[in-house]
Amino acid sequence: MNSRPVGRTCQRRRRWHKTLSPIYICLILPVLLAACTTILPVRTDYDREADFSEYRTFTWVSDDPMIMPEGGSPRVSPLNRQRIISAIETELQKMGYDKAAGNQEADFAVAFTVGTRERIDFDSYPLAYRRSWYWRPSYWDYEIRARTYEEGMLAIDIFDQATRKPVWHGFTHKRITSGDRSDPEPVIREAVAAILAKFPPQ
């Protein structure tokens, strides 16, 4: 009978495991962190002739800076309106912009739009179709299931205060969850930060 040095083999396996474990951790950890991070999609548009480098101060377009979307007014509570206003002001000040004491002293004015809409997701699931004498993957039926959910949208618009013309537009959207309804402030701040991260345009 052939005998193997069991002790040495186990030692080599332990050393190999200890060597590769940090490598696996370094490879897997970013994937796990990315899976736990929600990245909101943001789209922007802007006036190519506007000089954003001259902007230093901001104000609101009016006492009520929320622009009503087409098709009716959204269901936005006064508290959420104030949360959006506070989040935009905080984010702009973090970016180095100062809130002007009066409208005439401001370089640009800010407005925002909030909207919701019902969306439907369709998922298809393959169902294997079996015959008595064989089974092939090509003989599949599909079950289609529909799920209805609510999607929220936030848009921020920038107007040049001197010309009163729109110069920048950014918006994002997100599926509204029960957690967003019970505590809307985190998702509001997340959406505002994601949009204004694209301002000014590079």
mmCIF file with all atom_site columns, N, CA and C in Angstrom, residues 75 115-121 147-152 176 181:
data_model
loop_
_atom_site.group_PDB
_atom_site.id
_atom_site.type_symbol
_atom_site.label_atom_id
_atom_site.label_alt_id
_atom_site.label_comp_id
_atom_site.label_asym_id
_atom_site.label_entity_id
_atom_site.label_seq_id
_atom_site.pdbx_PDB_ins_code
_atom_site.Cartn_x
_atom_site.Cartn_y
_atom_site.Cartn_z
_atom_site.occupancy
_atom_site.B_iso_or_equiv
_atom_site.pdbx_formal_charge
_atom_site.auth_seq_id
_atom_site.auth_comp_id
_atom_site.auth_asym_id
_atom_site.auth_atom_id
_atom_site.pdbx_PDB_model_num
ATOM 1  N N  . ARG A 1 75  ? -49.361 64.367 -5.827  1.00 0.00 ? 75  ARG A N  1
ATOM 2  C CA . ARG A 1 75  ? -49.721 64.210 -4.423  1.00 0.00 ? 75  ARG A CA 1
ATOM 3  C C  . ARG A 1 75  ? -48.463 64.396 -3.560  1.00 0.00 ? 75  ARG A C  1
ATOM 4  N N  . GLY A 1 115 ? -43.269 64.182 -9.505  1.00 0.00 ? 115 GLY A N  1
ATOM 5  C CA . GLY A 1 115 ? -44.346 63.456 -10.163 1.00 0.00 ? 115 GLY A CA 1
ATOM 6  C C  . GLY A 1 115 ? -44.328 61.987 -9.792  1.00 0.00 ? 115 GLY A C  1
ATOM 7  N N  . THR A 1 116 ? -45.442 61.334 -9.935  1.00 0.00 ? 116 THR A N  1
ATOM 8  C CA . THR A 1 116 ? -45.555 59.893 -9.722  1.00 0.00 ? 116 THR A CA 1
ATOM 9  C C  . THR A 1 116 ? -46.370 59.290 -10.850 1.00 0.00 ? 116 THR A C  1
ATOM 10 N N  . ARG A 1 117 ? -46.141 58.022 -11.127 1.00 0.00 ? 117 ARG A N  1
ATOM 11 C CA . ARG A 1 117 ? -46.918 57.317 -12.139 1.00 0.00 ? 117 ARG A CA 1
ATOM 12 C C  . ARG A 1 117 ? -46.916 55.830 -11.833 1.00 0.00 ? 117 ARG A C  1
ATOM 13 N N  . GLU A 1 118 ? -47.947 55.167 -12.295 1.00 0.00 ? 118 GLU A N  1
ATOM 14 C CA . GLU A 1 118 ? -48.053 53.729 -12.118 1.00 0.00 ? 118 GLU A CA 1
ATOM 15 C C  . GLU A 1 118 ? -47.285 53.026 -13.236 1.00 0.00 ? 118 GLU A C  1
ATOM 16 N N  . ARG A 1 119 ? -46.492 52.042 -12.864 1.00 0.00 ? 119 ARG A N  1
ATOM 17 C CA . ARG A 1 119 ? -45.726 51.261 -13.831 1.00 0.00 ? 119 ARG A CA 1
ATOM 18 C C  . ARG A 1 119 ? -46.078 49.795 -13.686 1.00 0.00 ? 119 ARG A C  1
ATOM 19 N N  . ILE A 1 120 ? -45.868 49.036 -14.754 1.00 0.00 ? 120 ILE A N  1
ATOM 20 C CA . ILE A 1 120 ? -46.154 47.600 -14.753 1.00 0.00 ? 120 ILE A CA 1
ATOM 21 C C  . ILE A 1 120 ? -44.910 46.863 -15.222 1.00 0.00 ? 120 ILE A C  1
ATOM 22 N N  . ASP A 1 121 ? -44.486 45.884 -14.446 1.00 0.00 ? 121 ASP A N  1
ATOM 23 C CA . ASP A 1 121 ? -43.383 45.002 -14.812 1.00 0.00 ? 121 ASP A CA 1
ATOM 24 C C  . ASP A 1 121 ? -43.944 43.649 -15.237 1.00 0.00 ? 121 ASP A C  1
ATOM 25 N N  . ARG A 1 147 ? -46.694 42.860 -12.483 1.00 0.00 ? 147 ARG A N  1
ATOM 26 C CA . ARG A 1 147 ? -46.617 43.500 -11.174 1.00 0.00 ? 147 ARG A CA 1
ATOM 27 C C  . ARG A 1 147 ? -46.750 44.998 -11.352 1.00 0.00 ? 147 ARG A C  1
ATOM 28 N N  . THR A 1 148 ? -47.650 45.599 -10.601 1.00 0.00 ? 148 THR A N  1
ATOM 29 C CA . THR A 1 148 ? -47.873 47.039 -10.665 1.00 0.00 ? 148 THR A CA 1
ATOM 30 C C  . THR A 1 148 ? -47.171 47.710 -9.491  1.00 0.00 ? 148 THR A C  1
ATOM 31 N N  . TYR A 1 149 ? -46.477 48.807 -9.778  1.00 0.00 ? 149 TYR A N  1
ATOM 32 C CA . TYR A 1 149 ? -45.807 49.543 -8.725  1.00 0.00 ? 149 TYR A CA 1
ATOM 33 C C  . TYR A 1 149 ? -45.834 51.036 -9.066  1.00 0.00 ? 149 TYR A C  1
ATOM 34 N N  . GLU A 1 150 ? -45.496 51.852 -8.078  1.00 0.00 ? 150 GLU A N  1
ATOM 35 C CA . GLU A 1 150 ? -45.496 53.301 -8.246  1.00 0.00 ? 150 GLU A CA 1
ATOM 36 C C  . GLU A 1 150 ? -44.062 53.808 -8.391  1.00 0.00 ? 150 GLU A C  1
ATOM 37 N N  . GLU A 1 151 ? -43.851 54.659 -9.376  1.00 0.00 ? 151 GLU A N  1
ATOM 38 C CA . GLU A 1 151 ? -42.539 55.232 -9.615  1.00 0.00 ? 151 GLU A CA 1
ATOM 39 C C  . GLU A 1 151 ? -42.583 56.732 -9.358  1.00 0.00 ? 151 GLU A C  1
ATOM 40 N N  . GLY A 1 152 ? -41.610 57.216 -8.598  1.00 0.00 ? 152 GLY A N  1
ATOM 41 C CA . GLY A 1 152 ? -41.526 58.641 -8.309  1.00 0.00 ? 152 GLY A CA 1
ATOM 42 C C  . GLY A 1 152 ? -40.452 59.310 -9.145  1.00 0.00 ? 152 GLY A C  1
ATOM 43 N N  . ILE A 1 176 ? -40.985 53.510 -5.792  1.00 0.00 ? 176 ILE A N  1
ATOM 44 C CA . ILE A 1 176 ? -41.350 53.892 -4.435  1.00 0.00 ? 176 ILE A CA 1
ATOM 45 C C  . ILE A 1 176 ? -41.647 52.642 -3.608  1.00 0.00 ? 176 ILE A C  1
ATOM 46 N N  . ARG A 1 181 ? -42.139 55.587 1.734   1.00 0.00 ? 181 ARG A N  1
ATOM 47 C CA . ARG A 1 181 ? -43.360 56.274 2.181   1.00 0.00 ? 181 ARG A CA 1
ATOM 48 C C  . ARG A 1 181 ? -43.323 56.575 3.678   1.00 0.00 ? 181 ARG A C  1
#
